[in-house]
PDB file of C-alpha atoms in Angstrom:
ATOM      1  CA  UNK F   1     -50.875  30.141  18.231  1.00  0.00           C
ATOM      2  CA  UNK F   2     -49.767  26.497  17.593  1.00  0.00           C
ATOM      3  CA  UNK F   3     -52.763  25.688  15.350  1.00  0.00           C
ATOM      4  CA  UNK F   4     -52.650  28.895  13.617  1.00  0.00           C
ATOM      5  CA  UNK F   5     -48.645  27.902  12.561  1.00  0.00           C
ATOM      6  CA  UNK F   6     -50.174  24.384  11.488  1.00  0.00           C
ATOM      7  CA  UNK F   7     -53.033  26.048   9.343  1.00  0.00           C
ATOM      8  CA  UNK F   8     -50.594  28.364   7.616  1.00  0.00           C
ATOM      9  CA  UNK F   9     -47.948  25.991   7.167  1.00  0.00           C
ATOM     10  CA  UNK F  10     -50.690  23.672   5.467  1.00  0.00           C
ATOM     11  CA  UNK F  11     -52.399  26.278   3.181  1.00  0.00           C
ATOM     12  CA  UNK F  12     -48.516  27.238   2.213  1.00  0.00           C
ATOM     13  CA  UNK F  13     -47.880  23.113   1.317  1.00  0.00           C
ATOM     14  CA  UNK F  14     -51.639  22.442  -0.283  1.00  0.00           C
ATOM     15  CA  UNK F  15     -50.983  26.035  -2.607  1.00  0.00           C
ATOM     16  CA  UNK F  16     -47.563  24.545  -3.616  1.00  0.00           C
ATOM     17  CA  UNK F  17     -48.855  21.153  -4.510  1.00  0.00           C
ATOM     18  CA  UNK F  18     -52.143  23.109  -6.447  1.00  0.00           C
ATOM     19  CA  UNK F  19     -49.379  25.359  -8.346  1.00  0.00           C
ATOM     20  CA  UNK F  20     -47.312  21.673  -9.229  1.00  0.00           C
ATOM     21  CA  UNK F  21     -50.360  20.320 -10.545  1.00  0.00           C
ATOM     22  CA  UNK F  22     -51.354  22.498 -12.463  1.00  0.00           C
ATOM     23  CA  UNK F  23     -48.080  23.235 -14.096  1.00  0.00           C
ATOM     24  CA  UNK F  24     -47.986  19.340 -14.841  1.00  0.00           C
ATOM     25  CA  UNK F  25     -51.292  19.959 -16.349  1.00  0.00           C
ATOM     26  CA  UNK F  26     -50.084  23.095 -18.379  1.00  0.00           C
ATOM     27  CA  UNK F  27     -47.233  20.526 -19.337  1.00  0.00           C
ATOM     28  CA  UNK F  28     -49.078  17.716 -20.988  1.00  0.00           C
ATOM     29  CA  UNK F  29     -51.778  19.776 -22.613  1.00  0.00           C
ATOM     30  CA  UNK F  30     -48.556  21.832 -23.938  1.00  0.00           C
ATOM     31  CA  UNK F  31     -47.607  18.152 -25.406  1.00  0.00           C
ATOM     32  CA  UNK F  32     -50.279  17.357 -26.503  1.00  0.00           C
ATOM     33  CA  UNK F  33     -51.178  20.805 -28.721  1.00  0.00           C
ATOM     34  CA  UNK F  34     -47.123  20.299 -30.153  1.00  0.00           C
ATOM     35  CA  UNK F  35     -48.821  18.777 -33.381  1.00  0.00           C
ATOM     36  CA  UNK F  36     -50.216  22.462 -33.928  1.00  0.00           C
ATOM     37  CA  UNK F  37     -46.798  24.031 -34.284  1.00  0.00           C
ATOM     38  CA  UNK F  38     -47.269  27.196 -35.858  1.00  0.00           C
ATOM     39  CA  UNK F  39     -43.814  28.096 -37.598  1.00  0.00           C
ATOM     40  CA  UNK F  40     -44.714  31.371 -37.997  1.00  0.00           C
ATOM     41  CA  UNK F  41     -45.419  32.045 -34.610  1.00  0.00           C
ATOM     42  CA  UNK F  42     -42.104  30.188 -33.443  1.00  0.00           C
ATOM     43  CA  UNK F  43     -40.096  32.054 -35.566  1.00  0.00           C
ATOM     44  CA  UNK F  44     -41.198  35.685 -34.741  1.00  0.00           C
ATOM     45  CA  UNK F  45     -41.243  33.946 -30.939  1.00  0.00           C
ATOM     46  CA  UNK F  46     -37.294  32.516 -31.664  1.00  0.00           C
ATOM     47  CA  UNK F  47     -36.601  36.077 -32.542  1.00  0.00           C
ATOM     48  CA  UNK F  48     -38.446  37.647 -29.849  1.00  0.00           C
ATOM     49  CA  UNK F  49     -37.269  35.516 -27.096  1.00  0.00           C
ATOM     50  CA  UNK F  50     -33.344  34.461 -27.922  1.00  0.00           C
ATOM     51  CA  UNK F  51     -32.170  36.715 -30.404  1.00  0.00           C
ATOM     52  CA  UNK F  52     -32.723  39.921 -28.073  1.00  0.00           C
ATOM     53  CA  UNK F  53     -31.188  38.056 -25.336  1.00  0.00           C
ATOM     54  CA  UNK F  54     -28.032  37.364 -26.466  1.00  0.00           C
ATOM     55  CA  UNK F  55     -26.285  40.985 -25.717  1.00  0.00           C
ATOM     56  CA  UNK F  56     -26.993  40.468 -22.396  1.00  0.00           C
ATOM     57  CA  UNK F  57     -26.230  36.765 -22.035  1.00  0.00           C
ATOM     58  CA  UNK F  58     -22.881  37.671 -24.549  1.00  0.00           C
ATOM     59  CA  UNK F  59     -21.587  40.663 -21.875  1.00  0.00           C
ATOM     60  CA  UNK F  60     -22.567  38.644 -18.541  1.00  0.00           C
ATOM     61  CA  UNK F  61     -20.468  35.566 -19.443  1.00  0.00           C
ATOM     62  CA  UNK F  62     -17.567  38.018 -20.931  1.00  0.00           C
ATOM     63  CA  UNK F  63     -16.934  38.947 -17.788  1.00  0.00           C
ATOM     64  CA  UNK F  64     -17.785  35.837 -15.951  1.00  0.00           C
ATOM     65  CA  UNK F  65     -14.898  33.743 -18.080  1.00  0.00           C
ATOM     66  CA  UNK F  66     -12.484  36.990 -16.901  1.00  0.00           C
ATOM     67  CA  UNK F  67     -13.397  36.537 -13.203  1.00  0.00           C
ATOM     68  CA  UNK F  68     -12.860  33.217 -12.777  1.00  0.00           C
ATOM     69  CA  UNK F  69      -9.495  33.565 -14.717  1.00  0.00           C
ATOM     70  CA  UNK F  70      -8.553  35.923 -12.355  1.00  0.00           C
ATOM     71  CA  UNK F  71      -9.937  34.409  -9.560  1.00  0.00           C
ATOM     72  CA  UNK F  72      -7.548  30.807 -10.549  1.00  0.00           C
ATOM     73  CA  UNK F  73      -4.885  31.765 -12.580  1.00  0.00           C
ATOM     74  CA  UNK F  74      -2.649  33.420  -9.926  1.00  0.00           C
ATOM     75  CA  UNK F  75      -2.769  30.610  -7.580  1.00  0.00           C
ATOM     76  CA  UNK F  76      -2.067  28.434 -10.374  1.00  0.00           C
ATOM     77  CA  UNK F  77       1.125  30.086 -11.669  1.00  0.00           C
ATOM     78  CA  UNK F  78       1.931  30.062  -8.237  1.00  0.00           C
ATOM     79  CA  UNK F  79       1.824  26.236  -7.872  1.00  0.00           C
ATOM     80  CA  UNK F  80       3.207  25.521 -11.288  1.00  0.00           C
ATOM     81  CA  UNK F  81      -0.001  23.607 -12.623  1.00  0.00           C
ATOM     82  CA  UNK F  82      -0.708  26.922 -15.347  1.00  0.00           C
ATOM     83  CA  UNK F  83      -0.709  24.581 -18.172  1.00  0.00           C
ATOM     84  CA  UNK F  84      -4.577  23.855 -16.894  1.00  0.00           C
ATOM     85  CA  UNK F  85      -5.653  27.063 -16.478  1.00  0.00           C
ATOM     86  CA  UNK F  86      -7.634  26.792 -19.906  1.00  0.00           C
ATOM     87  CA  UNK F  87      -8.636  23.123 -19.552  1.00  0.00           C
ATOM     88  CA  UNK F  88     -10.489  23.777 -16.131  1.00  0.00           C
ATOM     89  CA  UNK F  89     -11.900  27.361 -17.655  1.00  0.00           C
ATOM     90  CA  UNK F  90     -13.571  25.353 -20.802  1.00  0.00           C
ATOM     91  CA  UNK F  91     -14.460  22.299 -18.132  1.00  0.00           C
ATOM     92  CA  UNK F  92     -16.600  24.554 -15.592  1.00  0.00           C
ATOM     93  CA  UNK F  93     -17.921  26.925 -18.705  1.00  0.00           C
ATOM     94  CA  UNK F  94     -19.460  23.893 -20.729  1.00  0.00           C
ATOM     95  CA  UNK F  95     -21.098  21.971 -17.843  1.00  0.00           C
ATOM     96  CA  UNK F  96     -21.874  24.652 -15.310  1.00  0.00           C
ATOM     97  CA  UNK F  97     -21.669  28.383 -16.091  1.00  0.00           C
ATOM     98  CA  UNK F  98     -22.824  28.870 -19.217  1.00  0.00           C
ATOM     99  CA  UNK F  99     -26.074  26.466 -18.819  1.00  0.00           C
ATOM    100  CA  UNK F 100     -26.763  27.702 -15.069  1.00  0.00           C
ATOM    101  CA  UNK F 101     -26.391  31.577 -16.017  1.00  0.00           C
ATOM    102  CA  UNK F 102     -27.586  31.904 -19.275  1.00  0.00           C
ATOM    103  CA  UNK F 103     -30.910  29.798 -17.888  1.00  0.00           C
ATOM    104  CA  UNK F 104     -30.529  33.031 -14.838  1.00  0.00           C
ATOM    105  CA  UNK F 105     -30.463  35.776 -17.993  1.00  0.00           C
ATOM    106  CA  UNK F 106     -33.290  34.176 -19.654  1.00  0.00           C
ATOM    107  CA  UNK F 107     -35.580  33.759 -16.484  1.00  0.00           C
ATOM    108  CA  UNK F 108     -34.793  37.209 -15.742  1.00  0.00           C
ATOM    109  CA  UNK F 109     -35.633  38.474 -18.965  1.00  0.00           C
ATOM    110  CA  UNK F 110     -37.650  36.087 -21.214  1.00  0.00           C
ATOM    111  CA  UNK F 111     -39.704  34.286 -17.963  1.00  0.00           C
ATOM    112  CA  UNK F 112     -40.482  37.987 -16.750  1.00  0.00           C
ATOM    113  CA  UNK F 113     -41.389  39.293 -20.617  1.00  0.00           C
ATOM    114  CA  UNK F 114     -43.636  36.008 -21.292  1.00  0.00           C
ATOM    115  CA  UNK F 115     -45.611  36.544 -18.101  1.00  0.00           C
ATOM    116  CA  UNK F 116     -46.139  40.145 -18.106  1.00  0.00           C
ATOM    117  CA  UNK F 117     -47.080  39.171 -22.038  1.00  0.00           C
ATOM    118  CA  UNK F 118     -49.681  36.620 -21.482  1.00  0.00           C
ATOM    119  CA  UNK F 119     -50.736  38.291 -17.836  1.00  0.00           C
ATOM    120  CA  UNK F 120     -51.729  41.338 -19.107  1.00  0.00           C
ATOM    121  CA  UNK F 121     -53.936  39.399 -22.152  1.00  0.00           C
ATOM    122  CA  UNK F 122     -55.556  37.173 -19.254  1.00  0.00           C
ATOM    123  CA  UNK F 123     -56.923  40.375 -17.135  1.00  0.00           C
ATOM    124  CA  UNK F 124     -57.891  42.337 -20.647  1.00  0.00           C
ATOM    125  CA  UNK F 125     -59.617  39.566 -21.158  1.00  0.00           C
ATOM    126  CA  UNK F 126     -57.703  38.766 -24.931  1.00  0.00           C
ATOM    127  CA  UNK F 127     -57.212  34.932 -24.009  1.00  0.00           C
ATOM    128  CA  UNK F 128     -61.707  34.603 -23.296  1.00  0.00           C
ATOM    129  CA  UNK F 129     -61.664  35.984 -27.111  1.00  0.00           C
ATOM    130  CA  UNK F 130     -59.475  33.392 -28.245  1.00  0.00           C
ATOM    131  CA  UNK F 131     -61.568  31.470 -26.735  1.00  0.00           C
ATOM    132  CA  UNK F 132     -64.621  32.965 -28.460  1.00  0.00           C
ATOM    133  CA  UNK F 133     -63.193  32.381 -32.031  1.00  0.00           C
ATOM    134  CA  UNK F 134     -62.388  28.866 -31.389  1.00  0.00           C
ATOM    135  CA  UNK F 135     -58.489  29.440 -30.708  1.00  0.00           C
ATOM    136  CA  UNK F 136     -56.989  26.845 -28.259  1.00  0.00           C
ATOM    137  CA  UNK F 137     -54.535  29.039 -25.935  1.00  0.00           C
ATOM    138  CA  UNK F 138     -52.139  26.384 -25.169  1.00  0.00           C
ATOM    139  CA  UNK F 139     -51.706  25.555 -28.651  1.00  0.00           C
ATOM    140  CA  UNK F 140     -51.788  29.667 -29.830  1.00  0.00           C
ATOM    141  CA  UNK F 141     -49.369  31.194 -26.884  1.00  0.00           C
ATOM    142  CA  UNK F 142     -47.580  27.903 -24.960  1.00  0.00           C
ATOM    143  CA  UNK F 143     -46.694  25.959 -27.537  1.00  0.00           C
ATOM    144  CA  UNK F 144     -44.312  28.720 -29.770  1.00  0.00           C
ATOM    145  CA  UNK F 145     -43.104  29.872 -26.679  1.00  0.00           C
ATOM    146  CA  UNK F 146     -42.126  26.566 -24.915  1.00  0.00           C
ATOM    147  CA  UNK F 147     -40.478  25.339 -28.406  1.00  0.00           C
ATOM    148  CA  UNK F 148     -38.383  28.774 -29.297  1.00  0.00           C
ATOM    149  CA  UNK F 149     -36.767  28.807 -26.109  1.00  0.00           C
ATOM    150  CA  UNK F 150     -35.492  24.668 -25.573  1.00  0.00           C
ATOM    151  CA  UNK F 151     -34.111  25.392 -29.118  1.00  0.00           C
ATOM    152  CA  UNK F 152     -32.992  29.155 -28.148  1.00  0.00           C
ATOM    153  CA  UNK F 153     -31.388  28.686 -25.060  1.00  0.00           C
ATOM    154  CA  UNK F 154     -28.858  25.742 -26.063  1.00  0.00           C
ATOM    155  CA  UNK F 155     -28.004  28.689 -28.875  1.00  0.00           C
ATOM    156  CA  UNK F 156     -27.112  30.993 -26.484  1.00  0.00           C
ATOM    157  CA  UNK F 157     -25.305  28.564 -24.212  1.00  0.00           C
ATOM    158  CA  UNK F 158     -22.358  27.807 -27.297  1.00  0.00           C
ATOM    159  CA  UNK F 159     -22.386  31.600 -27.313  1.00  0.00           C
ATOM    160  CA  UNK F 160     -21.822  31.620 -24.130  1.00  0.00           C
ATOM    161  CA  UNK F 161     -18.878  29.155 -24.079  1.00  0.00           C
ATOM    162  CA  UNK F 162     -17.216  30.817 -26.465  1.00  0.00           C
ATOM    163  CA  UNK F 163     -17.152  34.651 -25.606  1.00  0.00           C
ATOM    164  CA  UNK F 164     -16.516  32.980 -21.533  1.00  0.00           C
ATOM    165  CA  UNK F 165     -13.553  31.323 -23.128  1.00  0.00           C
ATOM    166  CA  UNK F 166     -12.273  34.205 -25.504  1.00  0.00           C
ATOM    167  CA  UNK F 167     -12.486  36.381 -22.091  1.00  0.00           C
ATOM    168  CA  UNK F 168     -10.758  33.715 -19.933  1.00  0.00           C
ATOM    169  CA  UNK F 169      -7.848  33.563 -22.768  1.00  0.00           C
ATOM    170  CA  UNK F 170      -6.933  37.274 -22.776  1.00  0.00           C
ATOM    171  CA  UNK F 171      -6.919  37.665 -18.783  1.00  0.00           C
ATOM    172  CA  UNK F 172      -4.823  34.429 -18.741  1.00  0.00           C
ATOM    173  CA  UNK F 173      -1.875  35.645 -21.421  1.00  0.00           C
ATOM    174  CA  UNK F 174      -1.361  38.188 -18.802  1.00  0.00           C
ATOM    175  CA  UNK F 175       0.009  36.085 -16.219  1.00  0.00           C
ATOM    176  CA  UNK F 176       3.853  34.626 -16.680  1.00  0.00           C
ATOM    177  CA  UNK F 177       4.263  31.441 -17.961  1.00  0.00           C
ATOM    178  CA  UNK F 178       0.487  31.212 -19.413  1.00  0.00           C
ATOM    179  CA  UNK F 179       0.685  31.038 -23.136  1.00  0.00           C
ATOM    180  CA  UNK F 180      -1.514  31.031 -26.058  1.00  0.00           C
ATOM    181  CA  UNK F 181       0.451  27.292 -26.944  1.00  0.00           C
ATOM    182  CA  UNK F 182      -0.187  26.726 -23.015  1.00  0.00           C
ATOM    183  CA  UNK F 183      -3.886  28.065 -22.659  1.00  0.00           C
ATOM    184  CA  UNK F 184      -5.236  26.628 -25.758  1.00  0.00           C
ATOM    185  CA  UNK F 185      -2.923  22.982 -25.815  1.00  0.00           C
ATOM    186  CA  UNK F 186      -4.759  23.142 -21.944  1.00  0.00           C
ATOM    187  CA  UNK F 187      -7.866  22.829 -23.610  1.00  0.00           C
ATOM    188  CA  UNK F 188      -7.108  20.250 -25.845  1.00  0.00           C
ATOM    189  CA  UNK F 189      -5.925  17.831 -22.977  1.00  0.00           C
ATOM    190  CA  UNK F 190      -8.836  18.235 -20.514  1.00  0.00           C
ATOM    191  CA  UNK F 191     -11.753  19.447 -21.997  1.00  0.00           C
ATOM    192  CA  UNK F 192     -14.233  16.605 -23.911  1.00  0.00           C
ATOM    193  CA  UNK F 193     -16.977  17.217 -26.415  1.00  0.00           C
ATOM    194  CA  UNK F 194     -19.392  15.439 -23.407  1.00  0.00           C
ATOM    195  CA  UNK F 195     -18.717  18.796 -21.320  1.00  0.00           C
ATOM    196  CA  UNK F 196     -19.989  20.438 -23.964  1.00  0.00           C
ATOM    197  CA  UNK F 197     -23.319  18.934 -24.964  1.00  0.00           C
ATOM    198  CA  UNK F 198     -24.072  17.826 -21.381  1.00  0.00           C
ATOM    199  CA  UNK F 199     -24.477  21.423 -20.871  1.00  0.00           C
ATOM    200  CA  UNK F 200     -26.484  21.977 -24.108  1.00  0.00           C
ATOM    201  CA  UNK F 201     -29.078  19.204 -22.650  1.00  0.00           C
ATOM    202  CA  UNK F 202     -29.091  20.881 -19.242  1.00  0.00           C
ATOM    203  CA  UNK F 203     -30.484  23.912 -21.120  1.00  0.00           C
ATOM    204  CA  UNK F 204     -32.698  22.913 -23.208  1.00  0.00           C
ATOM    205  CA  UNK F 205     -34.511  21.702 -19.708  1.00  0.00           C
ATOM    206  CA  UNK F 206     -33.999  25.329 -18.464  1.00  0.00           C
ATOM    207  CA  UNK F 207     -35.327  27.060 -21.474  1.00  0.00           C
ATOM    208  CA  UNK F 208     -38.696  24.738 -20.955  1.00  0.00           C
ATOM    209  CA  UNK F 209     -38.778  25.245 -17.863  1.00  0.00           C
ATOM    210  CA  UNK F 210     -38.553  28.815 -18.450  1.00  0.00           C
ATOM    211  CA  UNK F 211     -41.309  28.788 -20.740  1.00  0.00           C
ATOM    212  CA  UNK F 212     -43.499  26.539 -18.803  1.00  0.00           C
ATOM    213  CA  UNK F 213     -43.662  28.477 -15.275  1.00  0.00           C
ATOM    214  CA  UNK F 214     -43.668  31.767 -18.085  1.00  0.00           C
ATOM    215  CA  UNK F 215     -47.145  30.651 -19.077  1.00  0.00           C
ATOM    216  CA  UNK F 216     -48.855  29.070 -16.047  1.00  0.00           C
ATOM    217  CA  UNK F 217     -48.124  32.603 -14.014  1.00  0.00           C
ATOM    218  CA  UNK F 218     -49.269  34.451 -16.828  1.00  0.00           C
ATOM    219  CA  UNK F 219     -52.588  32.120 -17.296  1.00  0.00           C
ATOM    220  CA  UNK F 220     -53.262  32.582 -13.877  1.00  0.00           C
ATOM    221  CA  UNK F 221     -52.893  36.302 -13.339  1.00  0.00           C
ATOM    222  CA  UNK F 222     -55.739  37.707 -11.260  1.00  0.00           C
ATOM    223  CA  UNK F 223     -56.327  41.526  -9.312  1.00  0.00           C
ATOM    224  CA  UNK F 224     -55.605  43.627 -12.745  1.00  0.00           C
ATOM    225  CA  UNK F 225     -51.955  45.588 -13.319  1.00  0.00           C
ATOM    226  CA  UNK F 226     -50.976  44.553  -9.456  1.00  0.00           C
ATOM    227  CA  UNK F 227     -51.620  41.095 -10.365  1.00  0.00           C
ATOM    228  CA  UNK F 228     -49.563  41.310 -13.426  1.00  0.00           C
ATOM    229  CA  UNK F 229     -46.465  42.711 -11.343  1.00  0.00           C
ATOM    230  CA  UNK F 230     -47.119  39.932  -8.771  1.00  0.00           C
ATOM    231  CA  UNK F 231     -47.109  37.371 -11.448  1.00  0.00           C
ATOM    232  CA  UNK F 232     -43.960  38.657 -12.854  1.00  0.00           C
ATOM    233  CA  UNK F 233     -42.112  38.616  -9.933  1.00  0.00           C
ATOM    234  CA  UNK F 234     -43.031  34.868  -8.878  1.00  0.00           C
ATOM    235  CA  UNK F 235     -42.707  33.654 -11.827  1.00  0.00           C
ATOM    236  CA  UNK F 236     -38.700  34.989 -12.067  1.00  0.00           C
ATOM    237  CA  UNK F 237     -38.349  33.490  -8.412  1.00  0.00           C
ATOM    238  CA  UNK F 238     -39.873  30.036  -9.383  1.00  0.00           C
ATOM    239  CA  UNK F 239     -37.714  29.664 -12.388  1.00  0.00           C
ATOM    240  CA  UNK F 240     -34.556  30.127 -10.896  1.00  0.00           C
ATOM    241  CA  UNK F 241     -35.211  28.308  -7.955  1.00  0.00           C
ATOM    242  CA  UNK F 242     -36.861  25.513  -9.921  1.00  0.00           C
ATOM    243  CA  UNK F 243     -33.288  26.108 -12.672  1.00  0.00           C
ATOM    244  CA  UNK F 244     -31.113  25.730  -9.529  1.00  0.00           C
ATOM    245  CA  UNK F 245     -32.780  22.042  -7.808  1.00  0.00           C
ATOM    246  CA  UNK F 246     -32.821  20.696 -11.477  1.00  0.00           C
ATOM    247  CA  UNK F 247     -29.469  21.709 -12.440  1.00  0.00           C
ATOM    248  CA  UNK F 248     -28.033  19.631  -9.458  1.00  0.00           C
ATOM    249  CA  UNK F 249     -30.038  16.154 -10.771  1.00  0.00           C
ATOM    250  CA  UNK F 250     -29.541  16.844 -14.671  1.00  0.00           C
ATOM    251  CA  UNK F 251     -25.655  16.911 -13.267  1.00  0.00           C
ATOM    252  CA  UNK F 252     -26.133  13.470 -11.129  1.00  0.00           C
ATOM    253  CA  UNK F 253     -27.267  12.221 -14.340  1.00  0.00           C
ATOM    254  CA  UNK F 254     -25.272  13.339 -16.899  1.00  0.00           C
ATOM    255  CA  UNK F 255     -21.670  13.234 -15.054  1.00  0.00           C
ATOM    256  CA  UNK F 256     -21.561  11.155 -12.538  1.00  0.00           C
TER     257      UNK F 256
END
């Protein structure tokens, strides 16, 4: 029983390191292929991948901004500190929320699309005919892909900040003693531009990472449509995870 544990536990580790390695690998030849940008393909990709995204990215942070309003702003009146209600929204919209769920929304949507995309070329056997015609992969499907979303996501992240604040704003005039002088002056005492862009950085590295994990599950896909499903699914679960442990060193570095 004891060894059995030991011999799982070890395949689990030595499948983890083989996935790491050859995402690294996926990485640099990714790099390396950048010089054959096709702007063609990262437009239609730009459109494809963060353009159709923002409804959904637009209504989850809506609401989001109007939670957390509601969720402070009572217990704020109530201690006679609302003139930060607006400060702290903006604060913890521009270097958490917005970067952390919009990378969610576009793992969710734009991890699952690109590896259900490229999955279902690998077991059709589309990516051997690239092959066959002398098209590099990398530099044909990873490279557009990888570049549209680091400059997509950090698009939909000032979206983000803005319809989060415009939602915080109307549940916060509700409340007695909250403003628009208060809410918005609020802002202009606490909030920095650094909260902003620190955020924008943080997802640009979620939008590669995105892109990155999108690909490698999708080059990888094996066992037909079941594979493809599988691939999907993993690939969704890796991203967030992987979204989640870099979020908390990308904020080490940029805030501390």
């Amino acid at each position: 029983m004891l060894i059995e544990l030991f011999a799982r536990t070890g395949r689990i580790v030595i499948g983890f390191l083989e996935n790491i390695g050859q995402v690294l690998i996926l990485t640099g030849q990714t790099v390396y292929h950048l010089r054959h940008l096709n702007s063609t393909l990262l437009v239609r990709q730009m459109a494809h991948l963060g353009a159709d995204s923002l409804p959904i990215v637009l209504l989850t942070m809506l609401f989001t901004g109007m939670v957390m309003t509601v969720q402070t702003a009572h217990e704020f009146v109530k201690y006679g500190v609302q003139s930060s209600v607006g400060g702290l929204v903006v604060v913890a919209m521009g270097r958490e929320l917005s970067p952390v769920l919009t990378g969610v929304v576009v793992a969710g949507r734009v991890g699952a699309a690109i590896t259900a995309e490229i999955g279902s070329m690998k077991v059709t056997e589309q990516i051997d005919a690239l092959r066959v015609m002398a098209v590099n992969p990398v530099a044909y499907l990873v490279v557009p892909r990888l570049v549209a979303c680091m400059i997509m996501a950090p698009v939909l992240v000032v979206f983000a900040d803005v319809i989060g604040t415009v939602g915080s704003y109307m549940i916060a005039t509700m409340y007695p003693g909250i403003t628009s002088f208060t809410f918005l002056n609020s802002i202009k005492v606490f909030a920095v531009p650094h909260d902003i862009i620190g955020g924008l950085v943080k997802s640009m590295f979620f939008g590669a990472i995105v892109a990155i994990i999108g690909c490698h599950k999708g080059l990888t896909t094996a066992q037909g449509a079941e594979g493809v499903g599988q691939a999907t699914t993993a690939s969704v679960v890796l991203s967030i995870i992987l979204i989640f442990i870099s979020n908390y060193f990308l904020s080490v570095l940029l805030y501390r």
